[in-house]
Amino acid sequence: MDFHPVERASEAFQQSLTAEKIGKVCRRAFGGGATPVSAVELGTGMYNNVYRVTLADQARPVILRVAPPEARQFRSERHLMRNEFTSLPWLAVIAPLMPQVLAADWSHEVIGRDWMIQTHLDGIPAPEHLGTYPRTAWPAFFRQMGAVTRSVHDVRGPHFGPVSGPGYATWGEAVIASLEEIAADLDGVGLDAADVRKVAAVAAHESAVLDEVTEPRLLTGDLWTVH
């Protein structure tokens, strides 16, 4: 297999798979005869490892995404890939714009990490090409992005908090729990969490203001051109 991983230091948060492990994932997903011809790691993401994989018996490549090992995940970022997968039925409103999931595995039987294989979408990532257009053309791009975001934010849900849980009865509870997890993560790596705990204390004291939000909505929480 023609294999092109991103070179990283041994202590880096992201750690690439080996070519052998990519082959094991493809065989689990598509059957024992699935043979990867090439795998190119796409290095723009900062959380999951992402590969464009070409298979011998398929005309189009697929995208393999691999979550960090459990031990390297922060409490505030636990099981982000599983949460994304759980969110898919709620994103039906934009399904034509999204890749389809071909396989997903949380068992850790194959490579010891969560992974998901999706269809490959044609196009060029905005960070790579948007700057080549005149700035007068940018407003149309961002209006389209805003329209997509609006359709996502119109989706109502059964609880506050991550789609896959834990769920909270109020927005205030969800915000406070999130801040407490971030503070615990900072403690875990030896950083000062005092400022985050102050914000959590303010949120708890003023929770009535947060709880004026009474209807859970699906939110896009990290909206920039990379995504």
PDB file of C-alpha atoms in Angstrom:
ATOM      1  CA  MET A   1       0.000   0.000   0.000  1.00  0.00           C
ATOM      2  CA  ASP A   2       1.164   3.504  -0.824  1.00  0.00           C
ATOM      3  CA  PHE A   3       1.058   5.105   2.650  1.00  0.00           C
ATOM      4  CA  HIS A   4       1.560   8.788   3.497  1.00  0.00           C
ATOM      5  CA  PRO A   5       1.114   9.542   7.217  1.00  0.00           C
ATOM      6  CA  VAL A   6       1.713  12.923   8.814  1.00  0.00           C
ATOM      7  CA  GLU A   7       5.034  12.929  10.620  1.00  0.00           C
ATOM      8  CA  ARG A   8       4.623  13.789  14.304  1.00  0.00           C
ATOM      9  CA  ALA A   9       6.684  13.763  17.473  1.00  0.00           C
ATOM     10  CA  SER A  10       6.253  10.750  19.739  1.00  0.00           C
ATOM     11  CA  GLU A  11       4.630  12.917  22.418  1.00  0.00           C
ATOM     12  CA  ALA A  12       2.122  14.563  20.044  1.00  0.00           C
ATOM     13  CA  PHE A  13      -1.568  14.319  20.919  1.00  0.00           C
ATOM     14  CA  GLN A  14      -2.445  12.770  17.560  1.00  0.00           C
ATOM     15  CA  GLN A  15      -0.750   9.489  16.729  1.00  0.00           C
ATOM     16  CA  SER A  16      -1.012   8.027  13.239  1.00  0.00           C
ATOM     17  CA  LEU A  17      -2.096   4.496  12.497  1.00  0.00           C
ATOM     18  CA  THR A  18       0.230   2.102  10.744  1.00  0.00           C
ATOM     19  CA  ALA A  19      -0.518   0.880   7.231  1.00  0.00           C
ATOM     20  CA  GLU A  20      -1.227  -2.546   8.723  1.00  0.00           C
ATOM     21  CA  LYS A  21      -3.898  -1.165  11.034  1.00  0.00           C
ATOM     22  CA  ILE A  22      -5.575   0.751   8.213  1.00  0.00           C
ATOM     23  CA  GLY A  23      -5.743  -2.526   6.294  1.00  0.00           C
ATOM     24  CA  LYS A  24      -7.365  -4.242   9.306  1.00  0.00           C
ATOM     25  CA  VAL A  25      -9.998  -1.508   9.595  1.00  0.00           C
ATOM     26  CA  CYS A  26     -10.860  -1.739   5.895  1.00  0.00           C
ATOM     27  CA  ARG A  27     -11.206  -5.512   6.072  1.00  0.00           C
ATOM     28  CA  ARG A  28     -13.499  -5.220   9.090  1.00  0.00           C
ATOM     29  CA  ALA A  29     -15.608  -2.586   7.344  1.00  0.00           C
ATOM     30  CA  PHE A  30     -15.823  -4.039   3.829  1.00  0.00           C
ATOM     31  CA  GLY A  31     -14.954  -7.714   4.176  1.00  0.00           C
ATOM     32  CA  GLY A  32     -11.803  -9.780   4.173  1.00  0.00           C
ATOM     33  CA  GLY A  33     -11.036  -9.038   0.538  1.00  0.00           C
ATOM     34  CA  ALA A  34     -10.907  -5.261   0.904  1.00  0.00           C
ATOM     35  CA  THR A  35      -7.423  -4.131  -0.107  1.00  0.00           C
ATOM     36  CA  PRO A  36      -6.260  -0.549   0.443  1.00  0.00           C
ATOM     37  CA  VAL A  37      -4.176   0.682  -2.482  1.00  0.00           C
ATOM     38  CA  SER A  38      -3.229   4.001  -0.895  1.00  0.00           C
ATOM     39  CA  ALA A  39      -3.839   5.964   2.288  1.00  0.00           C
ATOM     40  CA  VAL A  40      -3.055   9.655   2.675  1.00  0.00           C
ATOM     41  CA  GLU A  41      -3.393  11.273   6.077  1.00  0.00           C
ATOM     42  CA  LEU A  42      -5.095  14.664   5.925  1.00  0.00           C
ATOM     43  CA  GLY A  43      -3.414  16.906   8.436  1.00  0.00           C
ATOM     44  CA  THR A  44      -5.802  19.849   8.817  1.00  0.00           C
ATOM     45  CA  GLY A  45      -7.715  18.388  11.770  1.00  0.00           C
ATOM     46  CA  MET A  46      -6.422  18.673  15.318  1.00  0.00           C
ATOM     47  CA  TYR A  47      -8.392  15.917  17.104  1.00  0.00           C
ATOM     48  CA  ASN A  48      -9.155  12.827  15.000  1.00  0.00           C
ATOM     49  CA  ASN A  49      -6.699  11.251  12.587  1.00  0.00           C
ATOM     50  CA  VAL A  50      -8.210  11.412   9.092  1.00  0.00           C
ATOM     51  CA  TYR A  51      -7.185   9.388   6.044  1.00  0.00           C
ATOM     52  CA  ARG A  52      -8.269   9.376   2.404  1.00  0.00           C
ATOM     53  CA  VAL A  53      -8.151   5.691   1.514  1.00  0.00           C
ATOM     54  CA  THR A  54      -8.345   4.231  -1.986  1.00  0.00           C
ATOM     55  CA  LEU A  55      -9.513   0.612  -2.179  1.00  0.00           C
ATOM     56  CA  ALA A  56      -8.705  -1.772  -5.006  1.00  0.00           C
ATOM     57  CA  ASP A  57     -12.326  -2.692  -5.702  1.00  0.00           C
ATOM     58  CA  GLN A  58     -13.929   0.756  -5.340  1.00  0.00           C
ATOM     59  CA  ALA A  59     -13.928   3.598  -7.856  1.00  0.00           C
ATOM     60  CA  ARG A  60     -14.077   6.352  -5.260  1.00  0.00           C
ATOM     61  CA  PRO A  61     -11.922   6.807  -2.160  1.00  0.00           C
ATOM     62  CA  VAL A  62     -13.371   6.714   1.342  1.00  0.00           C
ATOM     63  CA  ILE A  63     -12.550   8.741   4.425  1.00  0.00           C
ATOM     64  CA  LEU A  64     -11.335   6.938   7.540  1.00  0.00           C
ATOM     65  CA  ARG A  65     -11.519   8.926  10.769  1.00  0.00           C
ATOM     66  CA  VAL A  66      -9.927   7.601  13.946  1.00  0.00           C
ATOM     67  CA  ALA A  67     -10.535   9.023  17.417  1.00  0.00           C
ATOM     68  CA  PRO A  68      -7.714   9.538  19.917  1.00  0.00           C
ATOM     69  CA  PRO A  69      -7.060   6.666  22.332  1.00  0.00           C
ATOM     70  CA  GLU A  70      -9.395   6.749  25.341  1.00  0.00           C
ATOM     71  CA  ALA A  71      -6.546   7.532  27.730  1.00  0.00           C
ATOM     72  CA  ARG A  72      -5.642  10.675  25.777  1.00  0.00           C
ATOM     73  CA  GLN A  73      -9.156  12.136  25.671  1.00  0.00           C
ATOM     74  CA  PHE A  74     -10.072  14.938  28.056  1.00  0.00           C
ATOM     75  CA  ARG A  75     -13.238  14.623  30.115  1.00  0.00           C
ATOM     76  CA  SER A  76     -14.688  17.636  28.309  1.00  0.00           C
ATOM     77  CA  GLU A  77     -14.010  15.969  24.930  1.00  0.00           C
ATOM     78  CA  ARG A  78     -14.917  12.391  25.785  1.00  0.00           C
ATOM     79  CA  HIS A  79     -16.283  10.341  22.893  1.00  0.00           C
ATOM     80  CA  LEU A  80     -16.724  13.241  20.469  1.00  0.00           C
ATOM     81  CA  MET A  81     -16.925  10.833  17.531  1.00  0.00           C
ATOM     82  CA  ARG A  82     -19.682   8.821  19.219  1.00  0.00           C
ATOM     83  CA  ASN A  83     -21.586  12.022  19.924  1.00  0.00           C
ATOM     84  CA  GLU A  84     -21.225  13.032  16.267  1.00  0.00           C
ATOM     85  CA  PHE A  85     -22.571   9.648  15.162  1.00  0.00           C
ATOM     86  CA  THR A  86     -25.539   9.961  17.547  1.00  0.00           C
ATOM     87  CA  SER A  87     -26.235  13.424  16.117  1.00  0.00           C
ATOM     88  CA  LEU A  88     -26.697  12.217  12.535  1.00  0.00           C
ATOM     89  CA  PRO A  89     -30.480  11.568  12.691  1.00  0.00           C
ATOM     90  CA  TRP A  90     -30.935  15.078  14.053  1.00  0.00           C
ATOM     91  CA  LEU A  91     -29.022  16.491  11.074  1.00  0.00           C
ATOM     92  CA  ALA A  92     -31.405  15.095   8.457  1.00  0.00           C
ATOM     93  CA  VAL A  93     -32.218  18.667   7.426  1.00  0.00           C
ATOM     94  CA  ILE A  94     -28.724  19.002   5.898  1.00  0.00           C
ATOM     95  CA  ALA A  95     -28.198  15.338   4.949  1.00  0.00           C
ATOM     96  CA  PRO A  96     -27.590  16.137   1.222  1.00  0.00           C
ATOM     97  CA  LEU A  97     -24.568  18.231   2.239  1.00  0.00           C
ATOM     98  CA  MET A  98     -23.016  15.591   4.472  1.00  0.00           C
ATOM     99  CA  PRO A  99     -20.972  12.434   3.878  1.00  0.00           C
ATOM    100  CA  GLN A 100     -22.652   9.107   4.561  1.00  0.00           C
ATOM    101  CA  VAL A 101     -21.359   6.779   7.253  1.00  0.00           C
ATOM    102  CA  LEU A 102     -20.326   3.450   5.732  1.00  0.00           C
ATOM    103  CA  ALA A 103     -19.063   1.796   8.926  1.00  0.00           C
ATOM    104  CA  ALA A 104     -18.435   2.689  12.564  1.00  0.00           C
ATOM    105  CA  ASP A 105     -16.883   0.685  15.389  1.00  0.00           C
ATOM    106  CA  TRP A 106     -16.586   1.529  19.081  1.00  0.00           C
ATOM    107  CA  SER A 107     -15.603  -2.003  20.153  1.00  0.00           C
ATOM    108  CA  HIS A 108     -11.820  -1.383  20.048  1.00  0.00           C
ATOM    109  CA  GLU A 109     -11.403  -4.966  18.820  1.00  0.00           C
ATOM    110  CA  VAL A 110      -9.528  -3.962  15.659  1.00  0.00           C
ATOM    111  CA  ILE A 111      -7.189  -1.094  16.572  1.00  0.00           C
ATOM    112  CA  GLY A 112      -8.047  -0.160  20.162  1.00  0.00           C
ATOM    113  CA  ARG A 113      -9.681   3.147  19.121  1.00  0.00           C
ATOM    114  CA  ASP A 114     -13.059   4.372  17.893  1.00  0.00           C
ATOM    115  CA  TRP A 115     -13.207   4.725  14.110  1.00  0.00           C
ATOM    116  CA  MET A 116     -15.669   5.651  11.401  1.00  0.00           C
ATOM    117  CA  ILE A 117     -15.557   5.363   7.602  1.00  0.00           C
ATOM    118  CA  GLN A 118     -17.495   7.865   5.492  1.00  0.00           C
ATOM    119  CA  THR A 119     -18.024   8.628   1.827  1.00  0.00           C
ATOM    120  CA  HIS A 120     -15.636  11.078   0.199  1.00  0.00           C
ATOM    121  CA  LEU A 121     -17.143  14.446  -0.757  1.00  0.00           C
ATOM    122  CA  ASP A 122     -15.839  16.283  -3.801  1.00  0.00           C
ATOM    123  CA  GLY A 123     -14.575  19.817  -3.381  1.00  0.00           C
ATOM    124  CA  ILE A 124     -11.706  21.846  -1.947  1.00  0.00           C
ATOM    125  CA  PRO A 125     -11.552  22.816   1.751  1.00  0.00           C
ATOM    126  CA  ALA A 126     -12.358  26.500   2.237  1.00  0.00           C
ATOM    127  CA  PRO A 127      -9.096  27.294   4.110  1.00  0.00           C
ATOM    128  CA  GLU A 128      -7.140  26.109   1.062  1.00  0.00           C
ATOM    129  CA  HIS A 129      -9.062  27.964  -1.646  1.00  0.00           C
ATOM    130  CA  LEU A 130     -11.297  30.724  -0.260  1.00  0.00           C
ATOM    131  CA  GLY A 131      -8.414  33.187  -0.257  1.00  0.00           C
ATOM    132  CA  THR A 132      -7.988  32.821  -4.024  1.00  0.00           C
ATOM    133  CA  TYR A 133     -11.412  34.399  -4.622  1.00  0.00           C
ATOM    134  CA  PRO A 134     -11.855  38.193  -4.524  1.00  0.00           C
ATOM    135  CA  ARG A 135     -13.179  39.398  -1.187  1.00  0.00           C
ATOM    136  CA  THR A 136     -16.286  40.694  -2.952  1.00  0.00           C
ATOM    137  CA  ALA A 137     -17.262  37.021  -3.455  1.00  0.00           C
ATOM    138  CA  TRP A 138     -16.854  36.083   0.213  1.00  0.00           C
ATOM    139  CA  PRO A 139     -20.229  37.396   1.469  1.00  0.00           C
ATOM    140  CA  ALA A 140     -22.093  34.856  -0.676  1.00  0.00           C
ATOM    141  CA  PHE A 141     -20.021  32.042   0.845  1.00  0.00           C
ATOM    142  CA  PHE A 142     -20.676  33.183   4.400  1.00  0.00           C
ATOM    143  CA  ARG A 143     -24.384  33.744   3.711  1.00  0.00           C
ATOM    144  CA  GLN A 144     -24.613  30.122   2.610  1.00  0.00           C
ATOM    145  CA  MET A 145     -22.758  29.040   5.735  1.00  0.00           C
ATOM    146  CA  GLY A 146     -25.162  31.112   7.833  1.00  0.00           C
ATOM    147  CA  ALA A 147     -28.185  29.542   6.146  1.00  0.00           C
ATOM    148  CA  VAL A 148     -26.873  26.035   6.851  1.00  0.00           C
ATOM    149  CA  THR A 149     -26.168  26.981  10.464  1.00  0.00           C
ATOM    150  CA  ARG A 150     -29.660  28.429  10.858  1.00  0.00           C
ATOM    151  CA  SER A 151     -31.238  25.186   9.663  1.00  0.00           C
ATOM    152  CA  VAL A 152     -29.175  23.224  12.198  1.00  0.00           C
ATOM    153  CA  HIS A 153     -30.055  25.577  15.049  1.00  0.00           C
ATOM    154  CA  ASP A 154     -33.750  25.177  14.269  1.00  0.00           C
ATOM    155  CA  VAL A 155     -33.587  21.486  15.277  1.00  0.00           C
ATOM    156  CA  ARG A 156     -35.186  20.923  18.705  1.00  0.00           C
ATOM    157  CA  GLY A 157     -33.976  18.194  21.050  1.00  0.00           C
ATOM    158  CA  PRO A 158     -35.127  16.294  24.154  1.00  0.00           C
ATOM    159  CA  HIS A 159     -32.504  17.560  26.606  1.00  0.00           C
ATOM    160  CA  PHE A 160     -29.654  20.016  27.145  1.00  0.00           C
ATOM    161  CA  GLY A 161     -26.052  18.824  26.893  1.00  0.00           C
ATOM    162  CA  PRO A 162     -24.341  16.447  24.455  1.00  0.00           C
ATOM    163  CA  VAL A 163     -26.699  14.666  22.072  1.00  0.00           C
ATOM    164  CA  SER A 164     -25.418  11.281  23.256  1.00  0.00           C
ATOM    165  CA  GLY A 165     -25.666  12.354  26.900  1.00  0.00           C
ATOM    166  CA  PRO A 166     -25.432  12.963  29.698  1.00  0.00           C
ATOM    167  CA  GLY A 167     -28.589  15.014  29.352  1.00  0.00           C
ATOM    168  CA  TYR A 168     -29.611  17.872  31.639  1.00  0.00           C
ATOM    169  CA  ALA A 169     -33.018  19.288  32.444  1.00  0.00           C
ATOM    170  CA  THR A 170     -31.851  22.902  32.219  1.00  0.00           C
ATOM    171  CA  TRP A 171     -29.366  24.921  30.179  1.00  0.00           C
ATOM    172  CA  GLY A 172     -27.772  26.162  33.388  1.00  0.00           C
ATOM    173  CA  GLU A 173     -26.999  22.619  34.522  1.00  0.00           C
ATOM    174  CA  ALA A 174     -25.436  21.798  31.152  1.00  0.00           C
ATOM    175  CA  VAL A 175     -23.226  24.925  31.164  1.00  0.00           C
ATOM    176  CA  ILE A 176     -22.043  24.389  34.744  1.00  0.00           C
ATOM    177  CA  ALA A 177     -21.273  20.711  34.108  1.00  0.00           C
ATOM    178  CA  SER A 178     -19.258  21.637  31.013  1.00  0.00           C
ATOM    179  CA  LEU A 179     -17.218  24.228  32.902  1.00  0.00           C
ATOM    180  CA  GLU A 180     -16.545  21.800  35.737  1.00  0.00           C
ATOM    181  CA  GLU A 181     -15.249  19.197  33.281  1.00  0.00           C
ATOM    182  CA  ILE A 182     -12.938  21.758  31.665  1.00  0.00           C
ATOM    183  CA  ALA A 183     -11.614  22.722  35.111  1.00  0.00           C
ATOM    184  CA  ALA A 184     -10.977  19.062  35.914  1.00  0.00           C
ATOM    185  CA  ASP A 185      -9.087  18.670  32.628  1.00  0.00           C
ATOM    186  CA  LEU A 186      -6.884  21.630  33.491  1.00  0.00           C
ATOM    187  CA  ASP A 187      -6.194  20.127  36.914  1.00  0.00           C
ATOM    188  CA  GLY A 188      -5.288  16.846  35.254  1.00  0.00           C
ATOM    189  CA  VAL A 189      -2.504  18.410  33.177  1.00  0.00           C
ATOM    190  CA  GLY A 190      -1.209  20.602  35.989  1.00  0.00           C
ATOM    191  CA  LEU A 191      -2.626  23.924  34.786  1.00  0.00           C
ATOM    192  CA  ASP A 192      -4.393  26.583  36.851  1.00  0.00           C
ATOM    193  CA  ALA A 193      -8.173  26.117  36.677  1.00  0.00           C
ATOM    194  CA  ALA A 194      -9.037  28.979  39.041  1.00  0.00           C
ATOM    195  CA  ASP A 195     -10.449  31.263  36.340  1.00  0.00           C
ATOM    196  CA  VAL A 196     -12.672  28.532  34.915  1.00  0.00           C
ATOM    197  CA  ARG A 197     -13.953  27.698  38.395  1.00  0.00           C
ATOM    198  CA  LYS A 198     -14.766  31.374  38.956  1.00  0.00           C
ATOM    199  CA  VAL A 199     -16.836  31.361  35.763  1.00  0.00           C
ATOM    200  CA  ALA A 200     -18.567  28.152  36.897  1.00  0.00           C
ATOM    201  CA  ALA A 201     -19.375  29.777  40.235  1.00  0.00           C
ATOM    202  CA  VAL A 202     -20.871  32.813  38.496  1.00  0.00           C
ATOM    203  CA  ALA A 203     -22.906  30.504  36.246  1.00  0.00           C
ATOM    204  CA  ALA A 204     -24.217  28.643  39.296  1.00  0.00           C
ATOM    205  CA  HIS A 205     -25.081  31.868  41.118  1.00  0.00           C
ATOM    206  CA  GLU A 206     -26.826  33.319  38.065  1.00  0.00           C
ATOM    207  CA  SER A 207     -28.317  30.061  36.798  1.00  0.00           C
ATOM    208  CA  ALA A 208     -31.773  31.625  36.639  1.00  0.00           C
ATOM    209  CA  VAL A 209     -30.537  33.785  33.766  1.00  0.00           C
ATOM    210  CA  LEU A 210     -29.201  30.763  31.891  1.00  0.00           C
ATOM    211  CA  ASP A 211     -32.426  28.904  32.554  1.00  0.00           C
ATOM    212  CA  GLU A 212     -34.378  31.530  30.640  1.00  0.00           C
ATOM    213  CA  VAL A 213     -33.394  29.311  27.721  1.00  0.00           C
ATOM    214  CA  THR A 214     -36.053  26.623  28.027  1.00  0.00           C
ATOM    215  CA  GLU A 215     -35.959  24.845  24.668  1.00  0.00           C
ATOM    216  CA  PRO A 216     -32.997  22.611  23.761  1.00  0.00           C
ATOM    217  CA  ARG A 217     -31.668  23.304  20.259  1.00  0.00           C
ATOM    218  CA  LEU A 218     -28.938  21.647  18.234  1.00  0.00           C
ATOM    219  CA  LEU A 219     -25.939  23.987  18.231  1.00  0.00           C
ATOM    220  CA  THR A 220     -22.890  24.267  16.008  1.00  0.00           C
ATOM    221  CA  GLY A 221     -20.282  25.011  18.629  1.00  0.00           C
ATOM    222  CA  ASP A 222     -17.093  25.460  16.601  1.00  0.00           C
ATOM    223  CA  LEU A 223     -18.056  27.325  13.442  1.00  0.00           C
ATOM    224  CA  TRP A 224     -15.103  28.373  11.266  1.00  0.00           C
ATOM    225  CA  THR A 225     -13.989  27.651   7.734  1.00  0.00           C
ATOM    226  CA  VAL A 226     -11.867  24.639   8.707  1.00  0.00           C
ATOM    227  CA  HIS A 227     -15.084  22.872   9.670  1.00  0.00           C
TER     228      HIS A 227
END
